[in-house]
Tab-separated table of C-alpha atoms in Angstrom:
chain	number	residue	atom	x	y	z
A	629	UNK	CA	45.647	37.642	-84.837
A	630	UNK	CA	43.958	34.255	-84.714
A	631	UNK	CA	42.171	33.260	-87.902
A	632	UNK	CA	38.416	32.822	-87.914
A	633	UNK	CA	36.720	29.590	-88.914
A	634	UNK	CA	34.453	31.095	-91.546
A	635	UNK	CA	32.870	28.137	-93.297
A	636	UNK	CA	29.979	26.127	-91.903
A	637	UNK	CA	29.913	28.020	-88.588
A	638	UNK	CA	26.513	29.522	-89.409
A	639	UNK	CA	23.728	28.340	-91.713
A	640	UNK	CA	23.567	31.252	-94.201
A	641	UNK	CA	26.103	30.566	-96.946
A	642	UNK	CA	27.751	33.777	-98.048
A	643	UNK	CA	30.406	34.745	-100.553
A	644	UNK	CA	32.471	37.854	-101.113
A	645	UNK	CA	36.032	39.126	-101.372
A	646	UNK	CA	38.614	38.975	-98.576
A	647	UNK	CA	42.259	39.691	-97.859
A	648	UNK	CA	43.834	36.491	-96.530
A	649	UNK	CA	47.040	38.034	-95.160
A	650	UNK	CA	48.889	41.330	-94.733
A	651	UNK	CA	49.687	41.553	-98.436
A	652	UNK	CA	46.247	43.121	-98.633
A	653	UNK	CA	45.400	41.247	-101.839
A	654	UNK	CA	41.683	40.531	-102.168
A	655	UNK	CA	40.320	37.324	-103.658
A	656	UNK	CA	36.997	35.395	-103.667
A	657	UNK	CA	36.005	33.963	-100.314
A	658	UNK	CA	33.261	31.656	-99.034
A	659	UNK	CA	31.986	32.095	-95.477
A	660	UNK	CA	28.729	32.000	-93.513
A	661	UNK	CA	26.420	34.276	-91.548
A	662	UNK	CA	23.969	33.617	-88.739
A	663	UNK	CA	20.336	32.858	-89.405
A	664	UNK	CA	18.000	35.832	-89.215
A	665	UNK	CA	17.119	36.269	-85.530
A	666	UNK	CA	13.915	37.783	-84.177
A	667	UNK	CA	15.438	41.286	-84.157
A	668	UNK	CA	17.498	40.890	-87.329
A	669	UNK	CA	17.184	41.962	-90.916
A	670	UNK	CA	18.820	40.023	-93.716
A	671	UNK	CA	19.529	41.898	-96.929
A	672	UNK	CA	21.082	41.522	-100.341
A	673	UNK	CA	24.066	43.850	-100.671
A	674	UNK	CA	23.838	46.186	-103.647
A	675	UNK	CA	26.682	48.656	-103.095
A	676	UNK	CA	29.663	48.742	-100.770
A	677	UNK	CA	31.903	51.776	-100.342
A	678	UNK	CA	35.620	51.548	-99.674
A	679	UNK	CA	38.172	54.005	-98.367
A	680	UNK	CA	41.720	54.481	-97.085
A	681	UNK	CA	40.815	52.807	-93.797
A	682	UNK	CA	40.042	49.580	-95.677
A	683	UNK	CA	43.501	49.727	-97.252
A	684	UNK	CA	45.104	50.235	-93.849
A	685	UNK	CA	43.136	47.399	-92.256
A	686	UNK	CA	43.747	44.955	-95.103
A	687	UNK	CA	47.525	45.441	-94.734
A	688	UNK	CA	47.377	45.295	-90.909
A	689	UNK	CA	48.729	48.815	-90.448
A	690	UNK	CA	47.312	48.995	-86.925
A	691	UNK	CA	48.286	45.471	-85.895
A	692	UNK	CA	44.721	44.383	-85.136
A	693	UNK	CA	43.436	42.917	-88.402
A	694	UNK	CA	41.888	39.463	-88.226
A	695	UNK	CA	42.230	37.375	-91.368
A	696	UNK	CA	40.439	36.511	-93.539
A	697	UNK	CA	39.388	40.167	-93.681
A	698	UNK	CA	36.224	41.052	-95.614
A	699	UNK	CA	36.128	44.811	-96.066
A	700	UNK	CA	32.989	46.923	-96.080
A	701	UNK	CA	31.651	49.350	-93.498
A	702	UNK	CA	29.542	51.404	-95.921
A	703	UNK	CA	26.826	49.075	-97.143
A	704	UNK	CA	23.419	49.481	-98.727
A	705	UNK	CA	21.018	46.837	-99.956
A	706	UNK	CA	17.476	45.545	-100.099
A	707	UNK	CA	15.822	43.602	-97.269
A	708	UNK	CA	15.100	39.968	-98.097
A	709	UNK	CA	14.054	38.629	-94.684
A	710	UNK	CA	13.084	40.043	-91.279
A	711	UNK	CA	12.811	38.620	-87.781
A	712	UNK	CA	9.491	38.282	-85.957
A	713	UNK	CA	10.101	41.345	-83.747
A	714	UNK	CA	11.503	43.704	-86.367
A	715	UNK	CA	9.616	47.011	-86.521
A	716	UNK	CA	11.693	49.371	-88.691
A	717	UNK	CA	11.820	47.313	-91.881
A	718	UNK	CA	9.817	45.118	-94.190
A	719	UNK	CA	10.927	42.912	-97.057
A	720	UNK	CA	11.805	45.046	-100.062
A	721	UNK	CA	12.938	48.096	-98.074
A	722	UNK	CA	16.303	49.727	-98.739
A	723	UNK	CA	18.648	49.502	-95.754
A	724	UNK	CA	22.053	50.912	-94.843
A	725	UNK	CA	24.748	49.700	-92.441
A	726	UNK	CA	27.756	51.709	-91.329
A	727	UNK	CA	30.802	51.143	-89.175
A	728	UNK	CA	29.430	49.088	-86.302
A	729	UNK	CA	26.801	46.401	-85.808
A	730	UNK	CA	26.689	45.875	-82.063
A	731	UNK	CA	27.432	47.255	-78.606
A	732	UNK	CA	26.918	46.144	-75.016
A	733	UNK	CA	23.726	48.259	-74.691
A	734	UNK	CA	24.284	48.537	-70.917
A	735	UNK	CA	27.195	50.915	-70.317
A	736	UNK	CA	27.005	54.665	-69.793
A	737	UNK	CA	27.795	55.350	-73.444
A	738	UNK	CA	25.063	53.039	-74.716
A	739	UNK	CA	22.466	54.295	-72.216
A	740	UNK	CA	23.215	57.881	-73.247
A	741	UNK	CA	22.782	57.116	-76.949
A	742	UNK	CA	26.424	57.304	-78.026
A	743	UNK	CA	26.948	53.581	-78.435
A	744	UNK	CA	29.666	54.190	-81.021
A	745	UNK	CA	31.885	55.009	-78.014
A	746	UNK	CA	31.041	51.779	-76.182
A	747	UNK	CA	34.169	49.878	-75.109
A	748	UNK	CA	32.569	46.690	-76.454
A	749	UNK	CA	31.422	48.077	-79.785
A	750	UNK	CA	31.400	45.492	-82.587
A	751	UNK	CA	32.760	46.845	-85.837
A	752	UNK	CA	31.089	45.808	-89.062
A	753	UNK	CA	34.324	44.530	-90.586
A	754	UNK	CA	35.416	42.613	-87.498
A	755	UNK	CA	38.453	44.452	-86.124
A	756	UNK	CA	36.404	44.732	-82.920
A	757	UNK	CA	34.379	41.529	-82.670
A	758	UNK	CA	34.208	38.611	-85.073
A	759	UNK	CA	32.218	39.981	-87.976
A	760	UNK	CA	32.795	40.090	-91.710
A	761	UNK	CA	32.260	43.281	-93.680
A	762	UNK	CA	29.841	44.073	-96.451
A	763	UNK	CA	31.845	43.284	-99.590
A	764	UNK	CA	29.709	40.194	-100.103
A	765	UNK	CA	26.275	39.087	-101.249
A	766	UNK	CA	24.402	38.868	-97.909
A	767	UNK	CA	24.368	40.778	-94.615
A	768	UNK	CA	22.513	39.969	-91.399
A	769	UNK	CA	22.276	42.690	-88.764
A	770	UNK	CA	20.212	43.646	-85.744
A	771	UNK	CA	17.755	46.321	-86.846
A	772	UNK	CA	19.101	48.688	-84.156
A	773	UNK	CA	22.289	49.017	-86.198
A	774	UNK	CA	20.684	49.600	-89.572
A	775	UNK	CA	19.329	52.823	-91.034
A	776	UNK	CA	16.160	53.278	-93.049
A	777	UNK	CA	17.205	54.470	-96.507
A	778	UNK	CA	15.262	57.454	-97.900
A	779	UNK	CA	13.600	56.802	-101.238
A	780	UNK	CA	15.052	59.927	-102.862
A	781	UNK	CA	18.681	59.282	-101.810
A	782	UNK	CA	20.710	57.525	-104.531
A	783	UNK	CA	22.231	54.240	-103.413
A	784	UNK	CA	25.595	54.371	-105.171
A	785	UNK	CA	26.520	57.965	-104.284
A	786	UNK	CA	24.784	57.872	-100.920
A	787	UNK	CA	26.510	54.812	-99.466
A	788	UNK	CA	29.774	56.648	-98.509
A	789	UNK	CA	27.668	58.811	-96.203
A	790	UNK	CA	27.590	55.825	-93.839
A	791	UNK	CA	31.287	56.452	-93.120
A	792	UNK	CA	32.558	59.768	-94.480
A	793	UNK	CA	29.152	61.401	-94.084
A	794	UNK	CA	28.561	60.594	-90.438
A	795	UNK	CA	32.231	61.209	-89.615
A	796	UNK	CA	31.854	64.830	-90.737
A	797	UNK	CA	28.209	65.446	-89.818
A	798	UNK	CA	28.538	64.255	-86.216
A	799	UNK	CA	31.235	66.709	-85.015
A	800	UNK	CA	29.588	69.631	-86.793
A	801	UNK	CA	26.438	68.903	-84.825
A	802	UNK	CA	28.001	67.833	-81.519
A	803	UNK	CA	30.292	70.838	-81.225
A	804	UNK	CA	27.701	73.416	-82.237
A	805	UNK	CA	29.220	74.144	-85.633
A	806	UNK	CA	25.898	73.633	-87.392
A	807	UNK	CA	24.451	77.137	-86.948
A	808	UNK	CA	23.717	79.442	-89.890
A	809	UNK	CA	26.204	82.270	-90.312
A	810	UNK	CA	29.171	80.578	-88.631
A	811	UNK	CA	32.570	80.669	-90.309
A	812	UNK	CA	33.793	77.103	-90.654
A	813	UNK	CA	37.145	75.946	-91.966
A	814	UNK	CA	37.565	72.582	-93.652
A	815	UNK	CA	41.182	71.379	-93.821
A	816	UNK	CA	41.719	68.989	-96.703
A	817	UNK	CA	39.648	68.287	-99.805
A	818	UNK	CA	39.279	64.532	-100.042
A	819	UNK	CA	36.759	61.854	-99.146
A	820	UNK	CA	35.958	63.458	-95.802
A	821	UNK	CA	36.623	67.053	-96.775
A	822	UNK	CA	34.265	67.268	-99.747
A	823	UNK	CA	31.373	65.994	-97.624
A	824	UNK	CA	32.289	68.248	-94.707
A	825	UNK	CA	31.976	71.188	-97.098
A	826	UNK	CA	28.560	70.047	-98.288
A	827	UNK	CA	27.185	69.530	-94.789
A	828	UNK	CA	28.592	72.826	-93.506
A	829	UNK	CA	27.091	74.695	-96.474
A	830	UNK	CA	23.744	72.982	-95.902
A	831	UNK	CA	23.838	74.168	-92.278
A	832	UNK	CA	24.204	77.714	-93.590
A	833	UNK	CA	27.878	78.244	-92.751
A	834	UNK	CA	30.418	80.319	-94.599
A	835	UNK	CA	33.083	77.797	-95.549
A	836	UNK	CA	36.817	78.246	-95.978
A	837	UNK	CA	38.824	75.416	-97.493
A	838	UNK	CA	42.332	75.102	-96.061
A	839	UNK	CA	44.578	73.086	-98.354
A	840	UNK	CA	48.221	72.265	-98.948
A	841	UNK	CA	47.613	72.208	-102.716
A	842	UNK	CA	46.903	75.308	-104.788
A	843	UNK	CA	45.490	72.916	-107.424
A	844	UNK	CA	42.444	72.445	-105.183
A	845	UNK	CA	41.497	76.135	-105.287
A	846	UNK	CA	39.477	76.240	-108.480
A	847	UNK	CA	37.577	73.060	-107.708
A	848	UNK	CA	36.843	74.213	-104.160
A	849	UNK	CA	35.473	77.556	-105.299
A	850	UNK	CA	33.668	76.550	-108.479
A	851	UNK	CA	32.458	73.015	-107.812
A	852	UNK	CA	31.970	72.951	-104.050
A	853	UNK	CA	31.074	76.599	-103.616
A	854	UNK	CA	33.363	77.432	-100.705
A	855	UNK	CA	33.450	81.091	-99.755
A	856	UNK	CA	37.223	81.352	-99.494
A	857	UNK	CA	40.419	79.362	-99.933
A	858	UNK	CA	43.579	79.319	-97.818
A	859	UNK	CA	46.848	77.765	-98.892
A	860	UNK	CA	48.307	76.635	-95.588
A	861	UNK	CA	51.858	76.858	-96.938
A	862	UNK	CA	51.385	80.580	-97.637
A	863	UNK	CA	52.136	82.505	-94.411
A	864	UNK	CA	50.618	85.738	-95.707
A	865	UNK	CA	47.298	84.102	-96.595
A	866	UNK	CA	47.159	82.321	-93.252
A	867	UNK	CA	48.068	85.398	-91.217
A	868	UNK	CA	45.448	87.419	-93.043
A	869	UNK	CA	42.768	85.006	-91.791
A	870	UNK	CA	43.920	84.752	-88.166
A	871	UNK	CA	41.059	84.924	-85.687
A	872	UNK	CA	38.268	84.578	-88.293
A	873	UNK	CA	36.928	81.021	-87.912
A	874	UNK	CA	34.439	79.640	-85.379
A	875	UNK	CA	35.596	76.070	-85.976
A	876	UNK	CA	37.794	73.906	-88.166
A	877	UNK	CA	37.213	70.326	-89.265
A	878	UNK	CA	40.685	68.907	-89.913
A	879	UNK	CA	40.494	65.934	-92.294
A	880	UNK	CA	44.171	65.903	-93.334
A	881	UNK	CA	45.637	62.373	-93.017
A	882	UNK	CA	49.262	63.421	-93.492
A	883	UNK	CA	51.733	65.070	-91.116
A	884	UNK	CA	51.070	68.778	-90.567
A	885	UNK	CA	51.219	71.387	-87.850
A	886	UNK	CA	47.931	72.364	-86.247
A	887	UNK	CA	49.369	75.448	-84.521
A	888	UNK	CA	48.550	77.685	-87.539
A	889	UNK	CA	45.009	76.256	-87.519
A	890	UNK	CA	44.570	77.254	-83.876
A	891	UNK	CA	45.624	80.774	-84.837
A	892	UNK	CA	42.825	80.881	-87.417
A	893	UNK	CA	40.225	80.314	-84.699
A	894	UNK	CA	38.290	82.994	-82.910
A	895	UNK	CA	38.394	82.955	-79.094
A	896	UNK	CA	36.581	79.810	-77.871
A	897	UNK	CA	36.970	78.323	-81.339
A	898	UNK	CA	37.113	74.552	-81.870
A	899	UNK	CA	39.529	72.442	-83.879
A	900	UNK	CA	38.119	68.968	-84.547
A	901	UNK	CA	40.567	66.291	-85.692
A	902	UNK	CA	39.244	63.648	-88.106
A	903	UNK	CA	42.390	62.702	-90.027
A	904	UNK	CA	44.878	60.171	-88.660
A	905	UNK	CA	48.480	61.243	-89.399
A	906	UNK	CA	51.140	58.818	-88.228
A	907	UNK	CA	53.105	61.546	-86.452
A	908	UNK	CA	51.758	63.031	-83.191
A	909	UNK	CA	50.701	66.653	-83.007
A	910	UNK	CA	52.780	69.124	-80.992
A	911	UNK	CA	50.934	72.085	-79.505
A	912	UNK	CA	52.448	74.779	-77.267
A	913	UNK	CA	50.163	75.482	-74.319
A	914	UNK	CA	49.748	79.233	-75.080
A	915	UNK	CA	48.148	78.338	-78.435
A	916	UNK	CA	45.269	76.828	-76.442
A	917	UNK	CA	45.284	79.058	-73.374
A	918	UNK	CA	45.089	82.333	-75.273
A	919	UNK	CA	41.463	82.467	-76.353
A	920	UNK	CA	40.334	79.318	-74.558
A	921	UNK	CA	40.474	77.199	-77.689
A	922	UNK	CA	39.511	73.553	-77.906
A	923	UNK	CA	41.054	70.582	-79.687
A	924	UNK	CA	38.829	67.517	-79.967
A	925	UNK	CA	38.713	64.296	-81.959
A	926	UNK	CA	35.774	62.508	-83.494
A	927	UNK	CA	35.128	59.184	-85.192
A	928	UNK	CA	31.833	58.000	-86.663
A	929	UNK	CA	28.620	58.781	-84.763
A	930	UNK	CA	25.716	57.155	-82.969
A	931	UNK	CA	22.920	55.310	-84.718
A	932	UNK	CA	20.530	58.160	-83.905
A	933	UNK	CA	22.935	60.640	-85.498
A	934	UNK	CA	23.450	58.378	-88.494
A	935	UNK	CA	19.735	58.177	-89.252
A	936	UNK	CA	19.433	61.956	-88.788
A	937	UNK	CA	22.393	62.469	-91.126
A	938	UNK	CA	20.957	60.225	-93.848
A	939	UNK	CA	17.595	62.002	-93.655
A	940	UNK	CA	19.312	65.422	-93.692
A	941	UNK	CA	21.381	64.401	-96.713
A	942	UNK	CA	18.265	63.265	-98.565
A	943	UNK	CA	16.519	66.557	-97.782
A	944	UNK	CA	19.460	68.672	-98.946
A	945	UNK	CA	20.593	66.500	-101.884
A	946	UNK	CA	23.962	65.711	-100.301
A	947	UNK	CA	25.832	62.793	-101.842
A	948	UNK	CA	29.466	61.821	-102.295
A	949	UNK	CA	31.468	62.136	-105.479
A	950	UNK	CA	32.055	58.501	-106.391
A	951	UNK	CA	33.599	56.212	-108.960
A	952	UNK	CA	31.537	53.028	-109.220
A	953	UNK	CA	33.659	49.951	-109.876
A	954	UNK	CA	33.124	46.211	-110.475
A	955	UNK	CA	34.302	43.943	-107.699
A	956	UNK	CA	37.138	42.499	-109.769
A	957	UNK	CA	38.646	46.014	-109.867
A	958	UNK	CA	39.043	46.046	-106.076
A	959	UNK	CA	42.800	45.416	-105.935
A	960	UNK	CA	43.440	48.112	-108.528
A	961	UNK	CA	41.222	50.463	-106.547
A	962	UNK	CA	43.295	49.797	-103.425
A	963	UNK	CA	46.454	50.746	-105.324
A	964	UNK	CA	44.789	53.930	-106.503
A	965	UNK	CA	43.655	54.763	-102.963
A	966	UNK	CA	47.251	54.288	-101.834
A	967	UNK	CA	48.307	56.813	-104.500
A	968	UNK	CA	45.457	59.251	-103.685
A	969	UNK	CA	44.100	58.665	-107.176
A	970	UNK	CA	40.336	58.900	-106.626
A	971	UNK	CA	37.792	61.707	-106.487
A	972	UNK	CA	36.594	61.062	-103.963
A	973	UNK	CA	35.342	57.597	-103.066
A	974	UNK	CA	35.237	54.200	-104.737
A	975	UNK	CA	31.932	52.325	-104.551
A	976	UNK	CA	31.787	48.641	-105.449
A	977	UNK	CA	28.770	47.576	-107.511
A	978	UNK	CA	28.305	44.356	-105.569
A	979	UNK	CA	24.783	43.628	-106.767
A	980	UNK	CA	25.692	43.541	-110.453
A	981	UNK	CA	29.289	42.312	-110.449
A	982	UNK	CA	29.684	39.791	-107.611
A	983	UNK	CA	29.087	36.443	-109.264
A	984	UNK	CA	27.876	33.192	-107.730
A	985	UNK	CA	30.402	31.213	-105.651
A	986	UNK	CA	31.740	29.017	-108.422
A	987	UNK	CA	35.230	30.271	-107.700
């Protein structure tokens, strides 16, 4: 992809960390942001979450990365300047920004309040659009694409909610899997899975963790309070639970068959795909036809949903399990993400560890 011209394009001098090529190695980087417009908020970045998607984008796995690539689509900070027409924020407020920072605001998706599905959505980290992510000292964003941060929600453990949180909250709500007493399966206990469990439990569901690792059982039951555990490689366990679940949130990012998951569903049950395995799924038609079952996918959520999710999380004390790291640990963190060596999200302490641009 064509390189951006990052320096001196805009008046607000900014510095952060960027990958310069598909090696995915991050190093200090000077660039610029636009001046604060009448509908914009400018804020000092305090924490920035990172996840497997950042690793994939930094190494151009999907063939759409624009370099230099500044990661960061889970960002929280403190407002330092507001535009003349801003209504949601004042200087000193805490603010959060998630996966996108713009949309056309005219299409059917935008008019119906699901602007995350707009064909012209502008991603925060620039893979759609020409933006730079939040692993830096300063962000400028239209207030429409920022969330008001609740006072009682911790910044460092709350910031992953802007990606993993909304990614799990949105399908639970949209597909009616947020009702007390439902039996909900969560496939995979990782960055998405552990938050899916917490949201489902807060909605009043009975939660079953479906995992390929028996090592997850104790943690799932004792730490996360799931009601039951299924080892998906154990045919007897799986068969014993056939037809018991109202819905399943599948967060598994590796190759697996979803046919056994469909068998776990009750008639009219819903399987929602959140993970992104490289191999396509194969599903025989009878697995869907018998019982009228549904397979759907979901990514992120609207701004309205994101604000609702953040407020819900604050009310129910839902946060992510995080390891806070200094910014100079970022490349090591990426290696650990590659090796699945994190429980369950890394959060970069930008505010305290990103030094002035005397690189």
